[in-house]
Amino acid sequence: MKYYIGIDLGGTNIVAGVVDEQFHLVTKASNKTNVGRPASEIALTMAQTAKLAAEQAGLSMEQISLVGIGTPGIVDSVTKEVVFAGNLNFSNVPLCQMVEEHLHRPVFIANDADAAAYGEFMAGAGKMQDGSHISNMLAITLGTGVGSGIIIDSKIYNGYGHAGGEFGHTIINVNGRQCSCGRKGCLDVYCSATGLITTTKEHMEKNPDSLMWKLCDGDLNKVDGRTCFDAAQQGDAAGQAAVEEYTTVLAEAIVNAVNTLQPEIICIGGGVSKQGENLLRPIRNYMEQFCFDRFTAHKTEVRIAQLGNDAGVIGAALIGLQAE
């Protein structure tokens, strides 16, 4: 049995997990990142967390075939450096080399959204019922922001300068809401959970009698990503309008992605994806009307991601397999 370790480096926590050759997560361990420390210290904590995960699985590091890292920022997977990660204060950091010095195992690296996409591709939504794998997939995560990862020919694709695949920073509404990236109208500010909350609040303010006010105790600060969906399920017209606006914008963006890439599967993860069919149904209906592949026998399928918060760890553990 082969074993791999994936390390998910976040702004708050470092999570390491052991994954077996059947792509099952065996065990996990975690530590605090403590942003602000030198990269060498963070690398040491990452290595310590990886060793702890191996120990909890009853394995020595000699039994680990590969180690992978998923990190925020722009990542050069060839030189194995973090080119830039603002929230970690990293610039041209040879993170793989630093971790390898402690673990003495081959270490690979990818952007964290790409690692999560690869995890879903290998072990989650990308698996077919017969156990076979597809070749092309787009993974979209609807969290605080909109994360994404592109898989082409079974490998992570992130562009010429390693800064591609940022689906959340494509424009869906010219001169729309201000985005933190500096542009206006990005998908990120409409289809993230944060964007959904903004849309919900806009509909509430236009409809003071909406059930949504009752669901959040009359306090806009208590609005979350479920508020409009819950209200819509109970027949509230304003809630239904908010859901329709949100799902239409997301569906339009997905049609753009299909018409550009036409992958076999688009999988949707993140907190908003917990709405399941209430989210997918209107998206599928929109795709059937407007995707260019409606004229072909092979159509892109949209699915809910399956691995949840473990996607990043599992994907990081497996990214080294791309080199085999």
PDB file of C-alpha atoms in Angstrom:
ATOM      1  CA  MET A   1       0.000   0.000   0.000  1.00  0.00           C
ATOM      2  CA  LYS A   2       1.305   3.438  -0.974  1.00  0.00           C
ATOM      3  CA  TYR A   3       0.693   6.466   1.217  1.00  0.00           C
ATOM      4  CA  TYR A   4       0.852  10.184   0.501  1.00  0.00           C
ATOM      5  CA  ILE A   5       0.675  13.252   2.724  1.00  0.00           C
ATOM      6  CA  GLY A   6      -1.165  16.423   1.808  1.00  0.00           C
ATOM      7  CA  ILE A   7      -0.551  19.702   3.634  1.00  0.00           C
ATOM      8  CA  ASP A   8      -3.201  22.421   3.380  1.00  0.00           C
ATOM      9  CA  LEU A   9      -1.572  25.731   4.360  1.00  0.00           C
ATOM     10  CA  GLY A  10      -4.179  28.281   5.393  1.00  0.00           C
ATOM     11  CA  GLY A  11      -4.038  31.729   6.896  1.00  0.00           C
ATOM     12  CA  THR A  12      -5.191  30.361  10.249  1.00  0.00           C
ATOM     13  CA  ASN A  13      -4.480  26.627  10.289  1.00  0.00           C
ATOM     14  CA  ILE A  14      -2.087  24.103   8.819  1.00  0.00           C
ATOM     15  CA  VAL A  15      -3.795  20.747   8.184  1.00  0.00           C
ATOM     16  CA  ALA A  16      -1.895  17.631   7.120  1.00  0.00           C
ATOM     17  CA  GLY A  17      -3.493  14.350   6.125  1.00  0.00           C
ATOM     18  CA  VAL A  18      -2.378  10.877   5.134  1.00  0.00           C
ATOM     19  CA  VAL A  19      -4.048   9.544   1.977  1.00  0.00           C
ATOM     20  CA  ASP A  20      -3.749   5.957   0.762  1.00  0.00           C
ATOM     21  CA  GLU A  21      -3.392   4.717  -2.817  1.00  0.00           C
ATOM     22  CA  GLN A  22      -7.176   4.308  -3.057  1.00  0.00           C
ATOM     23  CA  PHE A  23      -7.433   8.052  -2.337  1.00  0.00           C
ATOM     24  CA  HIS A  24      -8.993   7.599   1.104  1.00  0.00           C
ATOM     25  CA  LEU A  25      -8.098  10.066   3.849  1.00  0.00           C
ATOM     26  CA  VAL A  26      -6.618   7.954   6.647  1.00  0.00           C
ATOM     27  CA  THR A  27      -5.944  10.562   9.325  1.00  0.00           C
ATOM     28  CA  LYS A  28      -5.453  14.312   9.847  1.00  0.00           C
ATOM     29  CA  ALA A  29      -3.445  16.550  12.159  1.00  0.00           C
ATOM     30  CA  SER A  30      -3.403  20.329  12.503  1.00  0.00           C
ATOM     31  CA  ASN A  31      -1.462  23.268  13.936  1.00  0.00           C
ATOM     32  CA  LYS A  32      -1.821  27.035  13.920  1.00  0.00           C
ATOM     33  CA  THR A  33      -0.181  28.919  11.074  1.00  0.00           C
ATOM     34  CA  ASN A  34       0.563  32.058  13.120  1.00  0.00           C
ATOM     35  CA  VAL A  35       0.951  34.321  10.101  1.00  0.00           C
ATOM     36  CA  GLY A  36       3.751  36.838  10.415  1.00  0.00           C
ATOM     37  CA  ARG A  37       6.442  34.322  11.222  1.00  0.00           C
ATOM     38  CA  PRO A  38       9.313  33.783   8.762  1.00  0.00           C
ATOM     39  CA  ALA A  39       8.573  31.284   6.005  1.00  0.00           C
ATOM     40  CA  SER A  40      11.221  28.949   7.423  1.00  0.00           C
ATOM     41  CA  GLU A  41       9.318  28.710  10.712  1.00  0.00           C
ATOM     42  CA  ILE A  42       6.003  28.069   8.952  1.00  0.00           C
ATOM     43  CA  ALA A  43       7.711  25.361   6.874  1.00  0.00           C
ATOM     44  CA  LEU A  44       8.981  23.719  10.061  1.00  0.00           C
ATOM     45  CA  THR A  45       5.457  23.695  11.527  1.00  0.00           C
ATOM     46  CA  MET A  46       4.151  22.198   8.274  1.00  0.00           C
ATOM     47  CA  ALA A  47       6.739  19.412   8.490  1.00  0.00           C
ATOM     48  CA  GLN A  48       5.924  18.787  12.149  1.00  0.00           C
ATOM     49  CA  THR A  49       2.223  18.560  11.314  1.00  0.00           C
ATOM     50  CA  ALA A  50       2.939  16.107   8.494  1.00  0.00           C
ATOM     51  CA  LYS A  51       5.010  13.927  10.838  1.00  0.00           C
ATOM     52  CA  LEU A  52       2.205  13.986  13.400  1.00  0.00           C
ATOM     53  CA  ALA A  53      -0.331  12.873  10.774  1.00  0.00           C
ATOM     54  CA  ALA A  54       1.966  10.006   9.749  1.00  0.00           C
ATOM     55  CA  GLU A  55       2.452   9.006  13.380  1.00  0.00           C
ATOM     56  CA  GLN A  56      -1.300   8.972  13.988  1.00  0.00           C
ATOM     57  CA  ALA A  57      -1.650   6.671  10.970  1.00  0.00           C
ATOM     58  CA  GLY A  58       0.972   4.330  12.407  1.00  0.00           C
ATOM     59  CA  LEU A  59       3.434   5.149   9.614  1.00  0.00           C
ATOM     60  CA  SER A  60       7.011   6.298   9.425  1.00  0.00           C
ATOM     61  CA  MET A  61       8.000   9.025   6.972  1.00  0.00           C
ATOM     62  CA  GLU A  62       9.940   6.348   5.034  1.00  0.00           C
ATOM     63  CA  GLN A  63       6.558   4.780   4.204  1.00  0.00           C
ATOM     64  CA  ILE A  64       5.306   8.029   2.633  1.00  0.00           C
ATOM     65  CA  SER A  65       5.825   8.101  -1.145  1.00  0.00           C
ATOM     66  CA  LEU A  66       5.078  11.772  -1.820  1.00  0.00           C
ATOM     67  CA  VAL A  67       4.172  14.959   0.025  1.00  0.00           C
ATOM     68  CA  GLY A  68       2.105  17.764  -1.502  1.00  0.00           C
ATOM     69  CA  ILE A  69       1.356  21.304  -0.387  1.00  0.00           C
ATOM     70  CA  GLY A  70      -1.707  23.410  -1.176  1.00  0.00           C
ATOM     71  CA  THR A  71      -1.024  27.076  -0.460  1.00  0.00           C
ATOM     72  CA  PRO A  72      -2.739  30.409  -1.104  1.00  0.00           C
ATOM     73  CA  GLY A  73      -1.261  32.652  -3.749  1.00  0.00           C
ATOM     74  CA  ILE A  74       0.520  32.351  -7.080  1.00  0.00           C
ATOM     75  CA  VAL A  75       2.484  29.111  -7.216  1.00  0.00           C
ATOM     76  CA  ASP A  76       5.145  27.968  -9.675  1.00  0.00           C
ATOM     77  CA  SER A  77       4.778  24.198  -9.605  1.00  0.00           C
ATOM     78  CA  VAL A  78       7.900  23.755 -11.751  1.00  0.00           C
ATOM     79  CA  THR A  79      10.361  25.675  -9.563  1.00  0.00           C
ATOM     80  CA  LYS A  80       8.239  24.669  -6.549  1.00  0.00           C
ATOM     81  CA  GLU A  81       8.070  28.211  -5.210  1.00  0.00           C
ATOM     82  CA  VAL A  82       5.322  30.420  -3.834  1.00  0.00           C
ATOM     83  CA  VAL A  83       5.720  33.391  -6.170  1.00  0.00           C
ATOM     84  CA  PHE A  84       3.393  35.597  -4.121  1.00  0.00           C
ATOM     85  CA  ALA A  85       0.936  35.067  -1.267  1.00  0.00           C
ATOM     86  CA  GLY A  86      -0.123  38.353   0.284  1.00  0.00           C
ATOM     87  CA  ASN A  87      -1.883  36.960   3.339  1.00  0.00           C
ATOM     88  CA  LEU A  88       1.220  34.922   4.243  1.00  0.00           C
ATOM     89  CA  ASN A  89       3.749  37.645   3.382  1.00  0.00           C
ATOM     90  CA  PHE A  90       5.432  35.217   0.971  1.00  0.00           C
ATOM     91  CA  SER A  91       7.385  36.395  -2.074  1.00  0.00           C
ATOM     92  CA  ASN A  92       9.457  33.908  -4.102  1.00  0.00           C
ATOM     93  CA  VAL A  93       9.573  31.456  -1.200  1.00  0.00           C
ATOM     94  CA  PRO A  94      11.071  28.002  -2.016  1.00  0.00           C
ATOM     95  CA  LEU A  95       8.547  26.307   0.239  1.00  0.00           C
ATOM     96  CA  CYS A  96       8.992  22.788  -1.136  1.00  0.00           C
ATOM     97  CA  GLN A  97      12.725  22.862  -0.530  1.00  0.00           C
ATOM     98  CA  MET A  98      12.174  24.105   3.019  1.00  0.00           C
ATOM     99  CA  VAL A  99       9.758  21.295   3.833  1.00  0.00           C
ATOM    100  CA  GLU A 100      11.867  18.658   2.068  1.00  0.00           C
ATOM    101  CA  GLU A 101      14.796  19.542   4.340  1.00  0.00           C
ATOM    102  CA  HIS A 102      12.720  18.410   7.327  1.00  0.00           C
ATOM    103  CA  LEU A 103      10.841  15.454   5.831  1.00  0.00           C
ATOM    104  CA  HIS A 104      13.391  14.028   3.387  1.00  0.00           C
ATOM    105  CA  ARG A 105      10.595  13.054   1.004  1.00  0.00           C
ATOM    106  CA  PRO A 106       9.742  14.434  -2.490  1.00  0.00           C
ATOM    107  CA  VAL A 107       7.503  17.490  -2.045  1.00  0.00           C
ATOM    108  CA  PHE A 108       5.208  19.036  -4.671  1.00  0.00           C
ATOM    109  CA  ILE A 109       3.138  22.214  -4.530  1.00  0.00           C
ATOM    110  CA  ALA A 110       0.006  23.829  -5.997  1.00  0.00           C
ATOM    111  CA  ASN A 111      -2.310  26.732  -5.332  1.00  0.00           C
ATOM    112  CA  ASP A 112      -4.827  25.724  -2.661  1.00  0.00           C
ATOM    113  CA  ALA A 113      -7.874  26.089  -4.938  1.00  0.00           C
ATOM    114  CA  ASP A 114      -6.113  24.007  -7.584  1.00  0.00           C
ATOM    115  CA  ALA A 115      -5.260  21.367  -4.985  1.00  0.00           C
ATOM    116  CA  ALA A 116      -8.910  21.216  -3.866  1.00  0.00           C
ATOM    117  CA  ALA A 117     -10.013  20.898  -7.500  1.00  0.00           C
ATOM    118  CA  TYR A 118      -7.542  18.068  -8.025  1.00  0.00           C
ATOM    119  CA  GLY A 119      -8.848  16.344  -4.908  1.00  0.00           C
ATOM    120  CA  GLU A 120     -12.390  16.453  -6.253  1.00  0.00           C
ATOM    121  CA  PHE A 121     -11.134  15.318  -9.654  1.00  0.00           C
ATOM    122  CA  MET A 122      -9.279  12.302  -8.275  1.00  0.00           C
ATOM    123  CA  ALA A 123     -11.410  11.261  -5.314  1.00  0.00           C
ATOM    124  CA  GLY A 124     -14.721  13.124  -5.394  1.00  0.00           C
ATOM    125  CA  ALA A 125     -17.039  14.597  -8.016  1.00  0.00           C
ATOM    126  CA  GLY A 126     -14.681  13.686 -10.848  1.00  0.00           C
ATOM    127  CA  LYS A 127     -15.047   9.954 -10.333  1.00  0.00           C
ATOM    128  CA  MET A 128     -17.535   8.157 -12.541  1.00  0.00           C
ATOM    129  CA  GLN A 129     -19.908   5.491 -11.223  1.00  0.00           C
ATOM    130  CA  ASP A 130     -17.789   2.760 -12.779  1.00  0.00           C
ATOM    131  CA  GLY A 131     -14.719   4.062 -10.937  1.00  0.00           C
ATOM    132  CA  SER A 132     -13.087   5.547 -14.028  1.00  0.00           C
ATOM    133  CA  HIS A 133     -11.917   9.129 -14.268  1.00  0.00           C
ATOM    134  CA  ILE A 134     -12.809  11.941 -16.587  1.00  0.00           C
ATOM    135  CA  SER A 135     -10.092  14.090 -18.180  1.00  0.00           C
ATOM    136  CA  ASN A 136     -11.401  17.649 -17.876  1.00  0.00           C
ATOM    137  CA  MET A 137     -13.153  19.392 -15.005  1.00  0.00           C
ATOM    138  CA  LEU A 138     -13.788  22.837 -13.577  1.00  0.00           C
ATOM    139  CA  ALA A 139     -14.236  23.088  -9.808  1.00  0.00           C
ATOM    140  CA  ILE A 140     -15.892  26.173  -8.342  1.00  0.00           C
ATOM    141  CA  THR A 141     -15.959  26.889  -4.604  1.00  0.00           C
ATOM    142  CA  LEU A 142     -18.623  29.296  -3.361  1.00  0.00           C
ATOM    143  CA  GLY A 143     -17.200  30.424  -0.035  1.00  0.00           C
ATOM    144  CA  THR A 144     -16.185  33.819   1.315  1.00  0.00           C
ATOM    145  CA  GLY A 145     -14.893  34.341  -2.209  1.00  0.00           C
ATOM    146  CA  VAL A 146     -15.233  32.330  -5.402  1.00  0.00           C
ATOM    147  CA  GLY A 147     -12.360  29.859  -5.733  1.00  0.00           C
ATOM    148  CA  SER A 148     -11.743  27.720  -8.787  1.00  0.00           C
ATOM    149  CA  GLY A 149      -9.473  25.128 -10.297  1.00  0.00           C
ATOM    150  CA  ILE A 150      -9.202  23.857 -13.869  1.00  0.00           C
ATOM    151  CA  ILE A 151      -8.208  20.313 -14.792  1.00  0.00           C
ATOM    152  CA  ILE A 152      -7.248  19.741 -18.435  1.00  0.00           C
ATOM    153  CA  ASP A 153      -6.051  16.351 -19.685  1.00  0.00           C
ATOM    154  CA  SER A 154      -6.010  15.121 -16.070  1.00  0.00           C
ATOM    155  CA  LYS A 155      -3.590  17.835 -14.922  1.00  0.00           C
ATOM    156  CA  ILE A 156      -3.977  21.137 -13.119  1.00  0.00           C
ATOM    157  CA  TYR A 157      -3.963  24.090 -15.506  1.00  0.00           C
ATOM    158  CA  ASN A 158      -3.082  27.518 -14.125  1.00  0.00           C
ATOM    159  CA  GLY A 159      -1.748  29.470 -17.074  1.00  0.00           C
ATOM    160  CA  TYR A 160       1.456  30.798 -18.576  1.00  0.00           C
ATOM    161  CA  GLY A 161       2.465  32.824 -15.495  1.00  0.00           C
ATOM    162  CA  HIS A 162       0.788  30.557 -12.943  1.00  0.00           C
ATOM    163  CA  ALA A 163      -1.929  33.161 -12.265  1.00  0.00           C
ATOM    164  CA  GLY A 164      -4.712  31.687 -14.426  1.00  0.00           C
ATOM    165  CA  GLY A 165      -7.811  29.788 -13.424  1.00  0.00           C
ATOM    166  CA  GLU A 166      -9.203  32.694 -11.377  1.00  0.00           C
ATOM    167  CA  PHE A 167     -12.823  32.196 -12.402  1.00  0.00           C
ATOM    168  CA  GLY A 168     -13.991  34.430  -9.543  1.00  0.00           C
ATOM    169  CA  HIS A 169     -12.262  37.411 -11.115  1.00  0.00           C
ATOM    170  CA  THR A 170     -13.990  37.271 -14.465  1.00  0.00           C
ATOM    171  CA  ILE A 171     -16.533  40.023 -15.071  1.00  0.00           C
ATOM    172  CA  ILE A 172     -20.215  39.163 -14.909  1.00  0.00           C
ATOM    173  CA  ASN A 173     -21.573  42.727 -14.613  1.00  0.00           C
ATOM    174  CA  VAL A 174     -19.606  45.559 -16.218  1.00  0.00           C
ATOM    175  CA  ASN A 175     -19.276  48.492 -13.777  1.00  0.00           C
ATOM    176  CA  GLY A 176     -21.078  46.452 -11.125  1.00  0.00           C
ATOM    177  CA  ARG A 177     -20.137  45.953  -7.484  1.00  0.00           C
ATOM    178  CA  GLN A 178     -16.589  46.857  -6.466  1.00  0.00           C
ATOM    179  CA  CYS A 179     -14.275  43.859  -6.079  1.00  0.00           C
ATOM    180  CA  SER A 180     -11.189  43.709  -3.865  1.00  0.00           C
ATOM    181  CA  CYS A 181      -9.089  42.886  -6.958  1.00  0.00           C
ATOM    182  CA  GLY A 182      -9.622  46.448  -8.213  1.00  0.00           C
ATOM    183  CA  ARG A 183     -12.186  45.707 -10.920  1.00  0.00           C
ATOM    184  CA  LYS A 184     -15.946  46.117 -10.798  1.00  0.00           C
ATOM    185  CA  GLY A 185     -18.516  43.422 -11.447  1.00  0.00           C
ATOM    186  CA  CYS A 186     -16.434  40.309 -10.757  1.00  0.00           C
ATOM    187  CA  LEU A 187     -18.161  36.994 -10.218  1.00  0.00           C
ATOM    188  CA  ASP A 188     -16.549  36.974  -6.766  1.00  0.00           C
ATOM    189  CA  VAL A 189     -18.757  39.811  -5.482  1.00  0.00           C
ATOM    190  CA  TYR A 190     -21.968  38.260  -6.823  1.00  0.00           C
ATOM    191  CA  CYS A 191     -21.667  34.498  -6.441  1.00  0.00           C
ATOM    192  CA  SER A 192     -19.584  34.054  -3.287  1.00  0.00           C
ATOM    193  CA  ALA A 193     -21.447  33.513  -0.024  1.00  0.00           C
ATOM    194  CA  THR A 194     -20.595  37.152   0.685  1.00  0.00           C
ATOM    195  CA  GLY A 195     -22.157  38.184  -2.615  1.00  0.00           C
ATOM    196  CA  LEU A 196     -25.258  36.097  -1.902  1.00  0.00           C
ATOM    197  CA  ILE A 197     -25.660  37.857   1.454  1.00  0.00           C
ATOM    198  CA  THR A 198     -25.387  41.246  -0.283  1.00  0.00           C
ATOM    199  CA  THR A 199     -28.071  40.243  -2.800  1.00  0.00           C
ATOM    200  CA  THR A 200     -30.310  38.971   0.001  1.00  0.00           C
ATOM    201  CA  LYS A 201     -29.995  42.238   1.917  1.00  0.00           C
ATOM    202  CA  GLU A 202     -30.830  44.268  -1.209  1.00  0.00           C
ATOM    203  CA  HIS A 203     -34.074  42.328  -1.653  1.00  0.00           C
ATOM    204  CA  MET A 204     -34.924  42.625   2.044  1.00  0.00           C
ATOM    205  CA  GLU A 205     -34.492  46.400   1.998  1.00  0.00           C
ATOM    206  CA  LYS A 206     -36.873  46.616  -0.987  1.00  0.00           C
ATOM    207  CA  ASN A 207     -39.405  44.326   0.734  1.00  0.00           C
ATOM    208  CA  PRO A 208     -39.919  45.213   4.413  1.00  0.00           C
ATOM    209  CA  ASP A 209     -42.691  42.596   4.719  1.00  0.00           C
ATOM    210  CA  SER A 210     -40.518  39.726   3.508  1.00  0.00           C
ATOM    211  CA  LEU A 211     -40.262  36.582   5.622  1.00  0.00           C
ATOM    212  CA  MET A 212     -36.495  37.016   5.415  1.00  0.00           C
ATOM    213  CA  TRP A 213     -36.708  39.738   8.080  1.00  0.00           C
ATOM    214  CA  LYS A 214     -38.312  37.282  10.485  1.00  0.00           C
ATOM    215  CA  LEU A 215     -35.738  34.598   9.714  1.00  0.00           C
ATOM    216  CA  CYS A 216     -32.908  36.916  10.770  1.00  0.00           C
ATOM    217  CA  ASP A 217     -34.760  38.459  13.743  1.00  0.00           C
ATOM    218  CA  GLY A 218     -35.038  41.800  11.960  1.00  0.00           C
ATOM    219  CA  ASP A 219     -31.256  42.206  12.004  1.00  0.00           C
ATOM    220  CA  LEU A 220     -29.424  42.541   8.676  1.00  0.00           C
ATOM    221  CA  ASN A 221     -26.209  41.514  10.440  1.00  0.00           C
ATOM    222  CA  LYS A 222     -27.722  38.049  10.958  1.00  0.00           C
ATOM    223  CA  VAL A 223     -28.361  37.418   7.266  1.00  0.00           C
ATOM    224  CA  ASP A 224     -26.436  34.401   5.972  1.00  0.00           C
ATOM    225  CA  GLY A 225     -26.231  32.309   2.829  1.00  0.00           C
ATOM    226  CA  ARG A 226     -29.301  30.281   3.805  1.00  0.00           C
ATOM    227  CA  THR A 227     -31.687  33.161   4.510  1.00  0.00           C
ATOM    228  CA  CYS A 228     -33.131  33.687   1.029  1.00  0.00           C
ATOM    229  CA  PHE A 229     -33.183  29.955   0.219  1.00  0.00           C
ATOM    230  CA  ASP A 230     -35.071  29.193   3.452  1.00  0.00           C
ATOM    231  CA  ALA A 231     -37.557  31.976   2.749  1.00  0.00           C
ATOM    232  CA  ALA A 232     -38.019  30.849  -0.844  1.00  0.00           C
ATOM    233  CA  GLN A 233     -38.806  27.309   0.310  1.00  0.00           C
ATOM    234  CA  GLN A 234     -41.614  28.751   2.420  1.00  0.00           C
ATOM    235  CA  GLY A 235     -43.103  30.639  -0.510  1.00  0.00           C
ATOM    236  CA  ASP A 236     -41.744  34.108   0.225  1.00  0.00           C
ATOM    237  CA  ALA A 237     -41.754  36.105  -3.024  1.00  0.00           C
ATOM    238  CA  ALA A 238     -38.786  38.317  -2.098  1.00  0.00           C
ATOM    239  CA  GLY A 239     -36.779  35.263  -1.060  1.00  0.00           C
ATOM    240  CA  GLN A 240     -37.610  33.575  -4.353  1.00  0.00           C
ATOM    241  CA  ALA A 241     -36.554  36.710  -6.253  1.00  0.00           C
ATOM    242  CA  ALA A 242     -33.222  36.800  -4.406  1.00  0.00           C
ATOM    243  CA  VAL A 243     -32.575  33.113  -5.135  1.00  0.00           C
ATOM    244  CA  GLU A 244     -33.496  33.611  -8.788  1.00  0.00           C
ATOM    245  CA  GLU A 245     -31.156  36.585  -9.132  1.00  0.00           C
ATOM    246  CA  TYR A 246     -28.286  34.695  -7.496  1.00  0.00           C
ATOM    247  CA  THR A 247     -28.720  31.439  -9.409  1.00  0.00           C
ATOM    248  CA  THR A 248     -29.189  33.254 -12.721  1.00  0.00           C
ATOM    249  CA  VAL A 249     -25.912  35.139 -12.346  1.00  0.00           C
ATOM    250  CA  LEU A 250     -24.102  31.935 -11.350  1.00  0.00           C
ATOM    251  CA  ALA A 251     -25.719  30.013 -14.190  1.00  0.00           C
ATOM    252  CA  GLU A 252     -24.713  32.692 -16.695  1.00  0.00           C
ATOM    253  CA  ALA A 253     -21.104  32.423 -15.485  1.00  0.00           C
ATOM    254  CA  ILE A 254     -21.230  28.637 -15.765  1.00  0.00           C
ATOM    255  CA  VAL A 255     -22.564  28.865 -19.319  1.00  0.00           C
ATOM    256  CA  ASN A 256     -19.607  31.145 -20.120  1.00  0.00           C
ATOM    257  CA  ALA A 257     -17.263  28.495 -18.683  1.00  0.00           C
ATOM    258  CA  VAL A 258     -18.916  25.710 -20.667  1.00  0.00           C
ATOM    259  CA  ASN A 259     -18.774  27.710 -23.870  1.00  0.00           C
ATOM    260  CA  THR A 260     -15.070  28.410 -23.248  1.00  0.00           C
ATOM    261  CA  LEU A 261     -13.827  25.056 -21.946  1.00  0.00           C
ATOM    262  CA  GLN A 262     -16.649  22.517 -22.195  1.00  0.00           C
ATOM    263  CA  PRO A 263     -15.268  20.167 -19.521  1.00  0.00           C
ATOM    264  CA  GLU A 264     -17.024  16.893 -18.807  1.00  0.00           C
ATOM    265  CA  ILE A 265     -17.958  18.079 -15.322  1.00  0.00           C
ATOM    266  CA  ILE A 266     -18.303  21.315 -13.404  1.00  0.00           C
ATOM    267  CA  CYS A 267     -18.431  20.679  -9.677  1.00  0.00           C
ATOM    268  CA  ILE A 268     -19.631  23.262  -7.164  1.00  0.00           C
ATOM    269  CA  GLY A 269     -18.425  23.283  -3.577  1.00  0.00           C
ATOM    270  CA  GLY A 270     -18.344  25.657  -0.620  1.00  0.00           C
ATOM    271  CA  GLY A 271     -21.036  26.599   1.854  1.00  0.00           C
ATOM    272  CA  VAL A 272     -23.606  27.680  -0.746  1.00  0.00           C
ATOM    273  CA  SER A 273     -23.393  24.251  -2.414  1.00  0.00           C
ATOM    274  CA  LYS A 274     -25.177  22.753   0.610  1.00  0.00           C
ATOM    275  CA  GLN A 275     -28.393  23.946  -1.025  1.00  0.00           C
ATOM    276  CA  GLY A 276     -27.997  20.943  -3.340  1.00  0.00           C
ATOM    277  CA  GLU A 277     -30.748  20.582  -5.904  1.00  0.00           C
ATOM    278  CA  ASN A 278     -32.258  23.946  -4.950  1.00  0.00           C
ATOM    279  CA  LEU A 279     -29.053  25.420  -6.355  1.00  0.00           C
ATOM    280  CA  LEU A 280     -28.425  22.996  -9.214  1.00  0.00           C
ATOM    281  CA  ARG A 281     -31.942  22.781 -10.659  1.00  0.00           C
ATOM    282  CA  PRO A 282     -32.159  26.380 -11.963  1.00  0.00           C
ATOM    283  CA  ILE A 283     -28.543  26.199 -13.138  1.00  0.00           C
ATOM    284  CA  ARG A 284     -29.228  23.045 -15.160  1.00  0.00           C
ATOM    285  CA  ASN A 285     -32.360  24.608 -16.660  1.00  0.00           C
ATOM    286  CA  TYR A 286     -30.340  27.658 -17.712  1.00  0.00           C
ATOM    287  CA  MET A 287     -27.572  25.498 -19.172  1.00  0.00           C
ATOM    288  CA  GLU A 288     -30.092  23.534 -21.228  1.00  0.00           C
ATOM    289  CA  GLN A 289     -31.301  26.792 -22.783  1.00  0.00           C
ATOM    290  CA  PHE A 290     -28.026  28.592 -23.394  1.00  0.00           C
ATOM    291  CA  CYS A 291     -24.964  26.318 -23.378  1.00  0.00           C
ATOM    292  CA  PHE A 292     -23.559  25.921 -26.883  1.00  0.00           C
ATOM    293  CA  ASP A 293     -23.127  22.201 -26.227  1.00  0.00           C
ATOM    294  CA  ARG A 294     -26.915  21.818 -26.340  1.00  0.00           C
ATOM    295  CA  PHE A 295     -26.384  21.163 -30.052  1.00  0.00           C
ATOM    296  CA  THR A 296     -24.042  18.236 -29.381  1.00  0.00           C
ATOM    297  CA  ALA A 297     -24.370  14.710 -28.010  1.00  0.00           C
ATOM    298  CA  HIS A 298     -21.848  15.389 -25.234  1.00  0.00           C
ATOM    299  CA  LYS A 299     -22.929  17.933 -22.631  1.00  0.00           C
ATOM    300  CA  THR A 300     -21.198  19.272 -19.546  1.00  0.00           C
ATOM    301  CA  GLU A 301     -22.662  17.935 -16.302  1.00  0.00           C
ATOM    302  CA  VAL A 302     -22.874  20.104 -13.193  1.00  0.00           C
ATOM    303  CA  ARG A 303     -22.476  18.366  -9.823  1.00  0.00           C
ATOM    304  CA  ILE A 304     -22.086  19.169  -6.139  1.00  0.00           C
ATOM    305  CA  ALA A 305     -18.561  18.641  -4.811  1.00  0.00           C
ATOM    306  CA  GLN A 306     -18.224  15.630  -2.514  1.00  0.00           C
ATOM    307  CA  LEU A 307     -15.140  16.060  -0.332  1.00  0.00           C
ATOM    308  CA  GLY A 308     -16.023  19.195   1.638  1.00  0.00           C
ATOM    309  CA  ASN A 309     -13.155  20.678   3.652  1.00  0.00           C
ATOM    310  CA  ASP A 310     -11.005  17.602   2.991  1.00  0.00           C
ATOM    311  CA  ALA A 311     -10.662  18.333  -0.743  1.00  0.00           C
ATOM    312  CA  GLY A 312      -7.591  20.507  -0.264  1.00  0.00           C
ATOM    313  CA  VAL A 313      -5.710  17.974   1.856  1.00  0.00           C
ATOM    314  CA  ILE A 314      -6.586  15.037  -0.410  1.00  0.00           C
ATOM    315  CA  GLY A 315      -5.740  16.983  -3.557  1.00  0.00           C
ATOM    316  CA  ALA A 316      -2.441  18.221  -2.134  1.00  0.00           C
ATOM    317  CA  ALA A 317      -1.493  14.653  -1.230  1.00  0.00           C
ATOM    318  CA  LEU A 318      -2.065  13.516  -4.812  1.00  0.00           C
ATOM    319  CA  ILE A 319      -0.639  16.391  -6.891  1.00  0.00           C
ATOM    320  CA  GLY A 320       2.721  14.651  -7.124  1.00  0.00           C
ATOM    321  CA  LEU A 321       1.028  11.886  -9.135  1.00  0.00           C
ATOM    322  CA  GLN A 322       0.782  14.314 -12.064  1.00  0.00           C
ATOM    323  CA  ALA A 323       4.541  14.002 -12.451  1.00  0.00           C
ATOM    324  CA  GLU A 324       4.465  10.210 -12.667  1.00  0.00           C
TER     325      GLU A 324
END
